[in-house]
Short mmCIF file of C-alpha atoms in Angstrom, two decimals:
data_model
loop_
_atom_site.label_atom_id
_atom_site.label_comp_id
_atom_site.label_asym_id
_atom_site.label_seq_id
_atom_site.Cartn_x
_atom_site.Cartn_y
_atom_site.Cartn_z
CA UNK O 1 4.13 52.21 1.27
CA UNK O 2 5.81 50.35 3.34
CA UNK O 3 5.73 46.45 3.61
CA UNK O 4 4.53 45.84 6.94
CA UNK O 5 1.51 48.28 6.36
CA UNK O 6 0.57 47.18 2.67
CA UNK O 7 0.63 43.43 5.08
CA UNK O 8 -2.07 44.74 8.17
CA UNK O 9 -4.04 46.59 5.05
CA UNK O 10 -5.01 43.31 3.19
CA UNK O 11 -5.35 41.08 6.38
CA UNK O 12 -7.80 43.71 7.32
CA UNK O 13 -9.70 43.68 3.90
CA UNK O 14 -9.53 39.68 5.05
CA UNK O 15 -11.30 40.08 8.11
CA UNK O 16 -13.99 42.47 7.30
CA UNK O 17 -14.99 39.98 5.46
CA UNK O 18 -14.98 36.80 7.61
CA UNK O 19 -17.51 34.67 5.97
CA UNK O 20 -16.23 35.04 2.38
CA UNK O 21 -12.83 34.92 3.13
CA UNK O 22 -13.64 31.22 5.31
CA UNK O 23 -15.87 29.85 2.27
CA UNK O 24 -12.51 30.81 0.24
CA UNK O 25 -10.01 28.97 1.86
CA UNK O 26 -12.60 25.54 2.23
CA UNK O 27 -11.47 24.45 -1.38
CA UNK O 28 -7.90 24.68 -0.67
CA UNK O 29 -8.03 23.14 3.03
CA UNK O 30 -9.98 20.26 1.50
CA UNK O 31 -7.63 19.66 -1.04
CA UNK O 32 -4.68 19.97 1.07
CA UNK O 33 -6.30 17.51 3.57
CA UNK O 34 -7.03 15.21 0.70
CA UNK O 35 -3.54 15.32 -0.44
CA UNK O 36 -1.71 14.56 3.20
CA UNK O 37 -4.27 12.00 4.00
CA UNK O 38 -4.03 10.09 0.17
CA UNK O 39 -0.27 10.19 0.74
CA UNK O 40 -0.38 8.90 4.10
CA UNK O 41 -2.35 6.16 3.18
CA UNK O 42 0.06 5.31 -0.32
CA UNK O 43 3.16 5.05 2.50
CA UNK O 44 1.33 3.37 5.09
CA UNK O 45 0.59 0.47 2.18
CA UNK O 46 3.81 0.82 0.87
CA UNK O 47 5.53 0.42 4.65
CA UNK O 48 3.23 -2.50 5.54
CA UNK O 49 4.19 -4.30 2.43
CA UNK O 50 7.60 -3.72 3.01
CA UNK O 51 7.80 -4.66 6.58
CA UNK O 52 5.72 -8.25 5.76
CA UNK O 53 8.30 -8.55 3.06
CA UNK O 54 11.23 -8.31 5.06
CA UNK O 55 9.76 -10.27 7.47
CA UNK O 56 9.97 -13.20 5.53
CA UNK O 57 13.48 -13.17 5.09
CA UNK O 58 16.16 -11.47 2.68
CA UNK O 59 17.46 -14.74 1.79
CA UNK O 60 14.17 -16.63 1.12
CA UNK O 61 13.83 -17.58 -2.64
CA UNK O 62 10.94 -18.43 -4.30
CA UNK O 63 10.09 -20.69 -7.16
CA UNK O 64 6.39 -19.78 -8.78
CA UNK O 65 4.85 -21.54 -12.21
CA UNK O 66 5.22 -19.58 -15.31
CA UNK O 67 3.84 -18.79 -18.61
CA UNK O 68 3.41 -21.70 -21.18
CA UNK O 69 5.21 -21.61 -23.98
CA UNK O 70 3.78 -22.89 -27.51
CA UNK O 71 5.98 -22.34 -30.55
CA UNK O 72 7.72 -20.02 -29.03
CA UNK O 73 4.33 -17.83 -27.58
CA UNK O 74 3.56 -17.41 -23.74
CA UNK O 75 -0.07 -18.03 -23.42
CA UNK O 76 -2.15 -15.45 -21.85
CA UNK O 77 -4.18 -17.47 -19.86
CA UNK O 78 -1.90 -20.77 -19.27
CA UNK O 79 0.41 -21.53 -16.57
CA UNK O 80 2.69 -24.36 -16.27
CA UNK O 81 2.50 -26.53 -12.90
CA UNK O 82 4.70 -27.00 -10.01
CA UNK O 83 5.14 -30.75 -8.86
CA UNK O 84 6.18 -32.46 -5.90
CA UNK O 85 8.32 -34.28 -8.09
CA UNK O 86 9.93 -30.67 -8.38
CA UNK O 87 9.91 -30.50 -4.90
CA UNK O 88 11.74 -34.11 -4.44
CA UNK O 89 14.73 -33.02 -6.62
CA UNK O 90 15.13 -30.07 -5.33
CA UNK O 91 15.44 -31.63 -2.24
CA UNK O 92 17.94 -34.44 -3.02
CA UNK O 93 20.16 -32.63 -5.45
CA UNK O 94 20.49 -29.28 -4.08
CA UNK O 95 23.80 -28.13 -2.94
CA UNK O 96 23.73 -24.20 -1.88
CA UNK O 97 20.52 -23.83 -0.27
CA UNK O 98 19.98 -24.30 3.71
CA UNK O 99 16.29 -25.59 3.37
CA UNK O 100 13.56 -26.73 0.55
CA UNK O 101 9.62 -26.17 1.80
CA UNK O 102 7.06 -26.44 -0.41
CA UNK O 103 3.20 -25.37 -0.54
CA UNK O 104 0.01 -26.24 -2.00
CA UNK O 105 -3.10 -23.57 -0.70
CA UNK O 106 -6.52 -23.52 -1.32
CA UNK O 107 -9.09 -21.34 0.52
CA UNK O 108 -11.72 -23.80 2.31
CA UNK O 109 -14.40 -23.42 4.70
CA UNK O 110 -13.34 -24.08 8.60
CA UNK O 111 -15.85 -24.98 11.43
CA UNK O 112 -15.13 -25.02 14.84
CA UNK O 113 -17.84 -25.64 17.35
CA UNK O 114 -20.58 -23.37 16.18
CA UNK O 115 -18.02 -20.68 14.52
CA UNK O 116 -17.08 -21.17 11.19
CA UNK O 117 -14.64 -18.99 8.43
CA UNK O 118 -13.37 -19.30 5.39
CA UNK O 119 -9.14 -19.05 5.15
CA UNK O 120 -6.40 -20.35 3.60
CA UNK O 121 -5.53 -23.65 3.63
CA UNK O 122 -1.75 -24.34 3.61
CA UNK O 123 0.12 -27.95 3.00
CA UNK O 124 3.72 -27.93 3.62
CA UNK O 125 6.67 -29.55 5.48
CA UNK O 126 7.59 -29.23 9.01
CA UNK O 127 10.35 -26.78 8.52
CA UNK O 128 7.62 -23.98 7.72
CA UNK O 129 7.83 -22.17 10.65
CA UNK O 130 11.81 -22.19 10.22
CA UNK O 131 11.94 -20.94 6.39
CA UNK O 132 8.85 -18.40 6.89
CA UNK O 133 9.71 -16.98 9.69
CA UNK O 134 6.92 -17.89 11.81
CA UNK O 135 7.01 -18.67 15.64
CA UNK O 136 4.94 -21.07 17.75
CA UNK O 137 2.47 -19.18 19.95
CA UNK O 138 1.17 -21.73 21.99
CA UNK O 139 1.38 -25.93 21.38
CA UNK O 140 4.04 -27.29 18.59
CA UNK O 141 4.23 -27.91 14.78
CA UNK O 142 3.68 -31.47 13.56
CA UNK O 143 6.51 -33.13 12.87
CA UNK O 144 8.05 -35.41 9.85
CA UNK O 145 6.45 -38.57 10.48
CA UNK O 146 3.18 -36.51 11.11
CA UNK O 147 3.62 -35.54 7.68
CA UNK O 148 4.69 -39.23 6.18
CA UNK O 149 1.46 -40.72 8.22
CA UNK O 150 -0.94 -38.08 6.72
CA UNK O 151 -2.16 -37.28 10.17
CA UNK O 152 -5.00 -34.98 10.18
CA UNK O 153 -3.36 -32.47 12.84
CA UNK O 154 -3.45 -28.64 11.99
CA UNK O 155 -1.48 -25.29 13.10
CA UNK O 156 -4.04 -21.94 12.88
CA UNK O 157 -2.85 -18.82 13.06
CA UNK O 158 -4.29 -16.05 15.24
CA UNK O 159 -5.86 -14.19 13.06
CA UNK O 160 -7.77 -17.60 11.92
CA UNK O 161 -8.38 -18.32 15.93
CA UNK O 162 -10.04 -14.97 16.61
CA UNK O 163 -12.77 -15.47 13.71
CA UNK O 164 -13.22 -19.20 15.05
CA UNK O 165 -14.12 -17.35 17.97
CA UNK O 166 -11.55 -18.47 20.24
CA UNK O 167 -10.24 -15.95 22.43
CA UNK O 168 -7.71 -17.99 24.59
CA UNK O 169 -5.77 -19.38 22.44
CA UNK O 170 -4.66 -22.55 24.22
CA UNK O 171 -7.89 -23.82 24.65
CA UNK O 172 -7.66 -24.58 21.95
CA UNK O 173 -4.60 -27.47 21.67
CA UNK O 174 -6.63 -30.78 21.58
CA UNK O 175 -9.73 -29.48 20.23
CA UNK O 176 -11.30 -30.10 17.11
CA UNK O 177 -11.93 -28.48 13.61
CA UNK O 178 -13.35 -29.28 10.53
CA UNK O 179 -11.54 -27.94 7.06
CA UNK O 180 -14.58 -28.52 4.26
CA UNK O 181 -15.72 -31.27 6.31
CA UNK O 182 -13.09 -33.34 7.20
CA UNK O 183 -12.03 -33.37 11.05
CA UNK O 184 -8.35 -32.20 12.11
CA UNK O 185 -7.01 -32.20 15.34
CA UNK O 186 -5.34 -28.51 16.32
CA UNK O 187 -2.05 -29.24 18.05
CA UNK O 188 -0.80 -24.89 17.46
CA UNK O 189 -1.45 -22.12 17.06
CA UNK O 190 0.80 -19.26 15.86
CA UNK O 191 1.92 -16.07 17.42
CA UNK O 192 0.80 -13.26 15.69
CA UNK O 193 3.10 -12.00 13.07
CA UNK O 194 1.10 -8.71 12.02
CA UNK O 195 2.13 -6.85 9.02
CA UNK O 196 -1.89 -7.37 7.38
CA UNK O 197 -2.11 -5.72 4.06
CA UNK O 198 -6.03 -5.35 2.65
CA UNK O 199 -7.00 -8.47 2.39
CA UNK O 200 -3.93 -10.26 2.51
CA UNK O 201 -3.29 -11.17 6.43
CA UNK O 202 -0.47 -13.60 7.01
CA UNK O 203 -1.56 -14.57 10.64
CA UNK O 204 -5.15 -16.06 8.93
CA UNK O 205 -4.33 -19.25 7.66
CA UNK O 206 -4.02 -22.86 8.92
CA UNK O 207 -1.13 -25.02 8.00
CA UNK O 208 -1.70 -28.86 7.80
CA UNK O 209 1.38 -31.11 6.40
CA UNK O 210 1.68 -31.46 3.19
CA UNK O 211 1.30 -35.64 2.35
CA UNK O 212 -2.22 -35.21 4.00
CA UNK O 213 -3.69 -32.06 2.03
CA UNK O 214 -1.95 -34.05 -1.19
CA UNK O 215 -4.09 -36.92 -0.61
CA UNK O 216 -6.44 -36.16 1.99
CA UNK O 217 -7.89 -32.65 1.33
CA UNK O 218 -6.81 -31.13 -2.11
CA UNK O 219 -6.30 -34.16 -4.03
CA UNK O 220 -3.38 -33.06 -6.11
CA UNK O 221 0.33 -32.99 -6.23
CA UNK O 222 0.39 -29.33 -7.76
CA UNK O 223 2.36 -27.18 -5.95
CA UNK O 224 1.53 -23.32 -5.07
CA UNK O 225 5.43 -22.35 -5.10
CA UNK O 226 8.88 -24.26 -3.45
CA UNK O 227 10.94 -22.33 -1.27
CA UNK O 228 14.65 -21.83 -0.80
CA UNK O 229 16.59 -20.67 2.11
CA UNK O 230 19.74 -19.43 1.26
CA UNK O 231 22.70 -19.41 3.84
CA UNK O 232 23.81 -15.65 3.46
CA UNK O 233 22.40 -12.93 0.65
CA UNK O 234 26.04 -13.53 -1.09
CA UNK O 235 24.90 -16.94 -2.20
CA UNK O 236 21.54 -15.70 -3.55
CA UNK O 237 23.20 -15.74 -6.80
CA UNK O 238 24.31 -18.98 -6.46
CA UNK O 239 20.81 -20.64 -4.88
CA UNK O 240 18.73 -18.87 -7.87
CA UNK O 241 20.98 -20.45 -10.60
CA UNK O 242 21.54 -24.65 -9.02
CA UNK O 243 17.86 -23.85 -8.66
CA UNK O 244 17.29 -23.22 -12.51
CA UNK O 245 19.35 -26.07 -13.58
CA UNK O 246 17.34 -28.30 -11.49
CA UNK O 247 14.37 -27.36 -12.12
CA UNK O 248 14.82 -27.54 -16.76
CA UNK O 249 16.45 -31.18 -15.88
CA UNK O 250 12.73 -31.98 -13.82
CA UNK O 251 10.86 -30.41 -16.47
CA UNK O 252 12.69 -31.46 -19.48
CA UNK O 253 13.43 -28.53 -20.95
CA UNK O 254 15.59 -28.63 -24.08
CA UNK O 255 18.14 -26.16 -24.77
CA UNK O 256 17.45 -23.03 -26.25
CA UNK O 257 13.49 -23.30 -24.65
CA UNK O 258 12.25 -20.92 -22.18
CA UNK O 259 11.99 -21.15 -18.44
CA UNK O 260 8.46 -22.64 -17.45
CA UNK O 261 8.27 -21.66 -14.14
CA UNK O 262 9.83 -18.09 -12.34
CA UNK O 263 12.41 -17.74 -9.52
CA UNK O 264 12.09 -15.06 -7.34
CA UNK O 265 13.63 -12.74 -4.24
CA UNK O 266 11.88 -11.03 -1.53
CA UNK O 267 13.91 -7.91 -3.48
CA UNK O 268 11.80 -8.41 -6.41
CA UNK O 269 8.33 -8.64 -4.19
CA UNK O 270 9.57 -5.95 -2.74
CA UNK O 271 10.11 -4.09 -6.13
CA UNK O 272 6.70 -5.07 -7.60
CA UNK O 273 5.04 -4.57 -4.77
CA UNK O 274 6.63 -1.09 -4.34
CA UNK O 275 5.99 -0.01 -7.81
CA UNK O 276 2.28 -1.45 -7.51
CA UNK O 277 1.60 0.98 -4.09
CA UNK O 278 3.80 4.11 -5.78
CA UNK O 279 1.26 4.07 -8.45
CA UNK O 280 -2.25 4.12 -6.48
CA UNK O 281 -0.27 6.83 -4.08
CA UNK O 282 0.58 8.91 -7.45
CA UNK O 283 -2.95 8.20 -8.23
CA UNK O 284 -5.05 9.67 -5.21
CA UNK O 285 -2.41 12.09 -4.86
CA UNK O 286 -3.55 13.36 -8.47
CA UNK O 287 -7.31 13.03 -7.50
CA UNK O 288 -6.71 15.26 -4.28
CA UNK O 289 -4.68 17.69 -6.23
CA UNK O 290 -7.63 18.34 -8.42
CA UNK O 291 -9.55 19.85 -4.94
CA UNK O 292 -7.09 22.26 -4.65
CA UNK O 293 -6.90 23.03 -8.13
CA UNK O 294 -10.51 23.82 -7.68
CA UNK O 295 -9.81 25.61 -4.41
CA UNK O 296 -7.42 28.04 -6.21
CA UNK O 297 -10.09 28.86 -9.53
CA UNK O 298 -12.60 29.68 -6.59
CA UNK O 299 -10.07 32.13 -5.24
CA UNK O 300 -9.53 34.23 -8.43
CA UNK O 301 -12.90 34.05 -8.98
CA UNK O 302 -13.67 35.93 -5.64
CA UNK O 303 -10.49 38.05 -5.93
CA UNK O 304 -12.37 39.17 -8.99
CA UNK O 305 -15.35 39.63 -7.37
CA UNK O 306 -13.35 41.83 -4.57
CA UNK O 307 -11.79 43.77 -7.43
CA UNK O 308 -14.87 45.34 -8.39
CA UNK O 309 -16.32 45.26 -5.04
CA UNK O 310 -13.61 47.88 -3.80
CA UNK O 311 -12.88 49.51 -7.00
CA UNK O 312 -13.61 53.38 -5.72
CA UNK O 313 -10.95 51.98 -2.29
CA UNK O 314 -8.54 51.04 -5.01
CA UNK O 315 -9.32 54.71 -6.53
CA UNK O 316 -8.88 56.95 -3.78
CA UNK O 317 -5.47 54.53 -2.66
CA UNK O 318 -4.13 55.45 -6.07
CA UNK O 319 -4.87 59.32 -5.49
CA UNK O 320 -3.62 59.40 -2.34
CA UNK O 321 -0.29 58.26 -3.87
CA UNK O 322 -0.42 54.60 -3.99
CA UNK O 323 1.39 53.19 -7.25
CA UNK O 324 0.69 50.20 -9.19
CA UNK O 325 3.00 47.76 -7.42
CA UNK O 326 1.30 48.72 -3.72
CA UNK O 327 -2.05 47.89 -5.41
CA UNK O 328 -0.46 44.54 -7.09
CA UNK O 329 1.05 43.29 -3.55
CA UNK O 330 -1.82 44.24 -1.62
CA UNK O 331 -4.15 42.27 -3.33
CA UNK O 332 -1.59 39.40 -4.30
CA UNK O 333 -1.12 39.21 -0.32
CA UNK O 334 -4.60 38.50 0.43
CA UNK O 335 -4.89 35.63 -2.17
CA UNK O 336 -1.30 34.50 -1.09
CA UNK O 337 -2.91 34.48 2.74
CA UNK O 338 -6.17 32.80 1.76
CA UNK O 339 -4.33 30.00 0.02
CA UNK O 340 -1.52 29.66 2.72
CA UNK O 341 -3.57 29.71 6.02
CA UNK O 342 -6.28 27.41 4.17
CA UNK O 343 -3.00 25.04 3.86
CA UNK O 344 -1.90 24.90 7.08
CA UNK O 345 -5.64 23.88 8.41
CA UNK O 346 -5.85 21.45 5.84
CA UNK O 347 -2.28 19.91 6.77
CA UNK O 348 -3.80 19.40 10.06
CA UNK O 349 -7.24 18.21 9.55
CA UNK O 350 -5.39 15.76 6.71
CA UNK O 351 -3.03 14.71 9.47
CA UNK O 352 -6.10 14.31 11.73
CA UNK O 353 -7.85 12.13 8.69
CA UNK O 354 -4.58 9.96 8.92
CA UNK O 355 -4.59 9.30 12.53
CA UNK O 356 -8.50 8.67 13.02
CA UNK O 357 -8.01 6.39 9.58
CA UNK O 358 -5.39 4.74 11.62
CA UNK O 359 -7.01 4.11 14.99
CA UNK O 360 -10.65 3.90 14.37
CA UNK O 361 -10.56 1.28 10.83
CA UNK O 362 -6.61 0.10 11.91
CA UNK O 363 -5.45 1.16 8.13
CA UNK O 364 -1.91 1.70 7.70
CA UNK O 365 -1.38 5.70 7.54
CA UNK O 366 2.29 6.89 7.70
CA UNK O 367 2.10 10.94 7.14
CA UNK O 368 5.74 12.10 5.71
CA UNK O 369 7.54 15.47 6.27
CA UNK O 370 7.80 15.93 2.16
CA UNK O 371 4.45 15.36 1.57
CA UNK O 372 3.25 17.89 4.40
CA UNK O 373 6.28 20.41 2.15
CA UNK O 374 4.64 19.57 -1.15
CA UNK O 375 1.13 20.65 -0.05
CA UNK O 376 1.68 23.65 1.67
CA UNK O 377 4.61 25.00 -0.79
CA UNK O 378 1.60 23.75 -3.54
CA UNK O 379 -1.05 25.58 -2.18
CA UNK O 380 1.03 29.19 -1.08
CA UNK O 381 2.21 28.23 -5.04
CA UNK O 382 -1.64 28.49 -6.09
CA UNK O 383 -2.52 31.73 -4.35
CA UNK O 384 0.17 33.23 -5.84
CA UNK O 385 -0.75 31.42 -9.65
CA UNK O 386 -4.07 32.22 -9.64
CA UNK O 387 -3.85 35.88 -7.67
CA UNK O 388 -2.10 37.09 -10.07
CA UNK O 389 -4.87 37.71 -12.50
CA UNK O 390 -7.09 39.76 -10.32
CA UNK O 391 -4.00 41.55 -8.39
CA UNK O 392 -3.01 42.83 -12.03
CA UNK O 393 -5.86 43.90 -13.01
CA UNK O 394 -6.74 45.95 -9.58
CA UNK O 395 -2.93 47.36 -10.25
CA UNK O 396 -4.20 48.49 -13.75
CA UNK O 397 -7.38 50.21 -13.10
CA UNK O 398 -7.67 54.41 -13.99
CA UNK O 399 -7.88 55.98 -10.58
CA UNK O 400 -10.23 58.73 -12.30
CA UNK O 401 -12.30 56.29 -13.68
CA UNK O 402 -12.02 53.69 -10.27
CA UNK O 403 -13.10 57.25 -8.50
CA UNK O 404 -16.37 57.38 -10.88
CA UNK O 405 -17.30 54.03 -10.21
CA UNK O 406 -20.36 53.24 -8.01
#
């Protein structure tokens, strides 16, 4: 028999039987949807991270506290502190870097008028703006001798101005705001820099200079982390190793003792963070694969079910002349169908997910070419995995004894 008819003979077994043949392919469109949207969402993370990281800078580099070391042991639990003592040398006896800004945070409560939210709370030096990458939207960043005079003046970003309730954002220069109780005067906001991850938004913070959250809000001269702006990504190298050697001299490390503290790229954020999103992608990836895995048991099982159904049609196709391979693609088709047009409805109504994910609840989705590949070459792969079993066993049936059977 001929390929084109043993084709129109198993998409009409298919539509005789509408209902069943729908109920079929739900498993594997579900799981196929699951799988493009899951992906969509692990690459719209991933992307977001990555933009926000490279946002920041390639030559930005980043000194964090590290473990403690006791005899030799990290603690588990311990972390060594960052000074502004640390800060001060850095500043003074650096060479290679371009700029030194460092930052002390704490997430406070923030009232304005009858609004009120709860951010984070940034000290640092004037030159923020300059090593983060940050623009002024409206008003101006306080200055040095702001920061020497521990004036209480703040910068809010526009995230931070929206939940104060503030939807012009100028009217905002001159007014005032309370950070846990203590009054500041807002002299600028930010322009929005975008690029929120979860719950990490960089436009939802308020910067305040850093000699009057030392000793007028936080009380302390710990430090969250010291930055370094490199001149070019060829002196990276060079920034990341003055940098050690100042900082063991400020913390009095002897030689042969480990680092206390950590020194850091935007290329290894961009690594962790990379390897942090791959694996939750991997992860509901696996989850949605299970669905079709499902999808394609429920299609042997009713291939089975046809099998016997139409046992006398495979009987009088096999005394007509039909041999066992006819019998084997016929019946492989129609699982092969089920499982391929059930993946092309799910790769839309997962692409569908992805967008309404993306416009109704703003999450980053980012649907990929591969991963709409993968899914339908997976689930065309599972009609033919799990049709085999029933298409064999139609193939092998006795036509005299198929012909007996009612």
């Amino acid at each position: 028999m001929p390929f084109g008819e043993i084709l129109r003979v198993a998409l009409e077994a298919l539509r005789v039987n509408k209902m069943r043949s729908v109920l079929t392919m739900l498993g594997i469109i579900i799981g196929v949807g699951a799988v493009i949207a899951m992906l969509a969402l692990g690459n719209g993370a991933k992307a977001a991270v990555n933009e926000r990281i490279q946002a920041l800078g390639t030559t930005l580099v980043t000194v964090v506290p590290g473990q403690v070391f006791t005899g030799g042991i990290a603690s588990s639990t311990d972390r060594a502190q960052l000074k502004t003592d640390d800060y001060e040398m850095l500043l003074t006896r650096g060479t290679t870097w371009t700029a030194v800004e460092p930052e002390m945070s704490r997430n406070q409560q923030v009232q304005y008028l009858t609004a009120n939210t709860n951010t984070n709370i940034i000290g640092a030096t004037a030159n923020y703006p300059d090593v983060r990458r940050y623009s002024i939207g409206v008003g101006h960043m306080f200055t040095e001798n702001d920061d020497l005079g521990r004036k209480r003046v703040a910068v809010i970003g526009a995230t931070t101005a929206t939940n104060l309730g503030v939807t012009a954002p100028a009217g905002l220069i001159g007014q005032q705001i309370r950070i846990n109780g203590v009054a500041f005067d807002v002299i600028g906001v930010f322009a929005a820099k975008g690029g929120a991850t979860g719950f990490n938004d960089p436009d939802d913070q308020i910067v305040i200079p850093l000699g009057t959250a030392r000793f007028r809000l936080f009380g302390t001269e710990n430090l969250r982390s010291i930055n370094l702006l490199a001149p070019s990504e060829d002196k990276i190298d060079e920034v990341m190793a003055e940098a050690e050697k100042i900082m063991r001299r400020s913390h009095r490390l002897a030689v042969g003792r480990p680092n206390d503290f950590q020194i850091r790229t935007q290329a290894d954020f961009l690594n962790t963070a990379a390897e942090t999103t791959q694996v939750f992608t991997y992860l509901l990836a696996g989850v949605a694969l299970v669905s079709l895995l499902v999808g394609g048991i429920g299609i042997m099982n009713i291939m089975l079910v046809s099998v016997t159904e139409r046992t006398r049609e495979v009987g009088v196709r096999k005394a007509l002349g039909a041999t066992r391979k006819t019998i084997l693609a016929q019946f492989l088709i129609e699982a092969v169908v089920l499982c391929a047009l059930g993946g092309v409805i799910g790769i839309l109504a997962g692409t569908g997910t992805a967008a309404i994910l993306h416009s109704a609840l703003d999450w980053n989705t980012q649907v990929s070419i591969p991963s709409i590949v993968v899914a339908f070459v997976f689930s065309a792969a599972v009609g033919i995995i799990f049709g085999v079993w029933p298409a064999r066993r139609a193939a092998s049936l006795d036509p005299i004894l198929a012909l007996r059977y009612e």
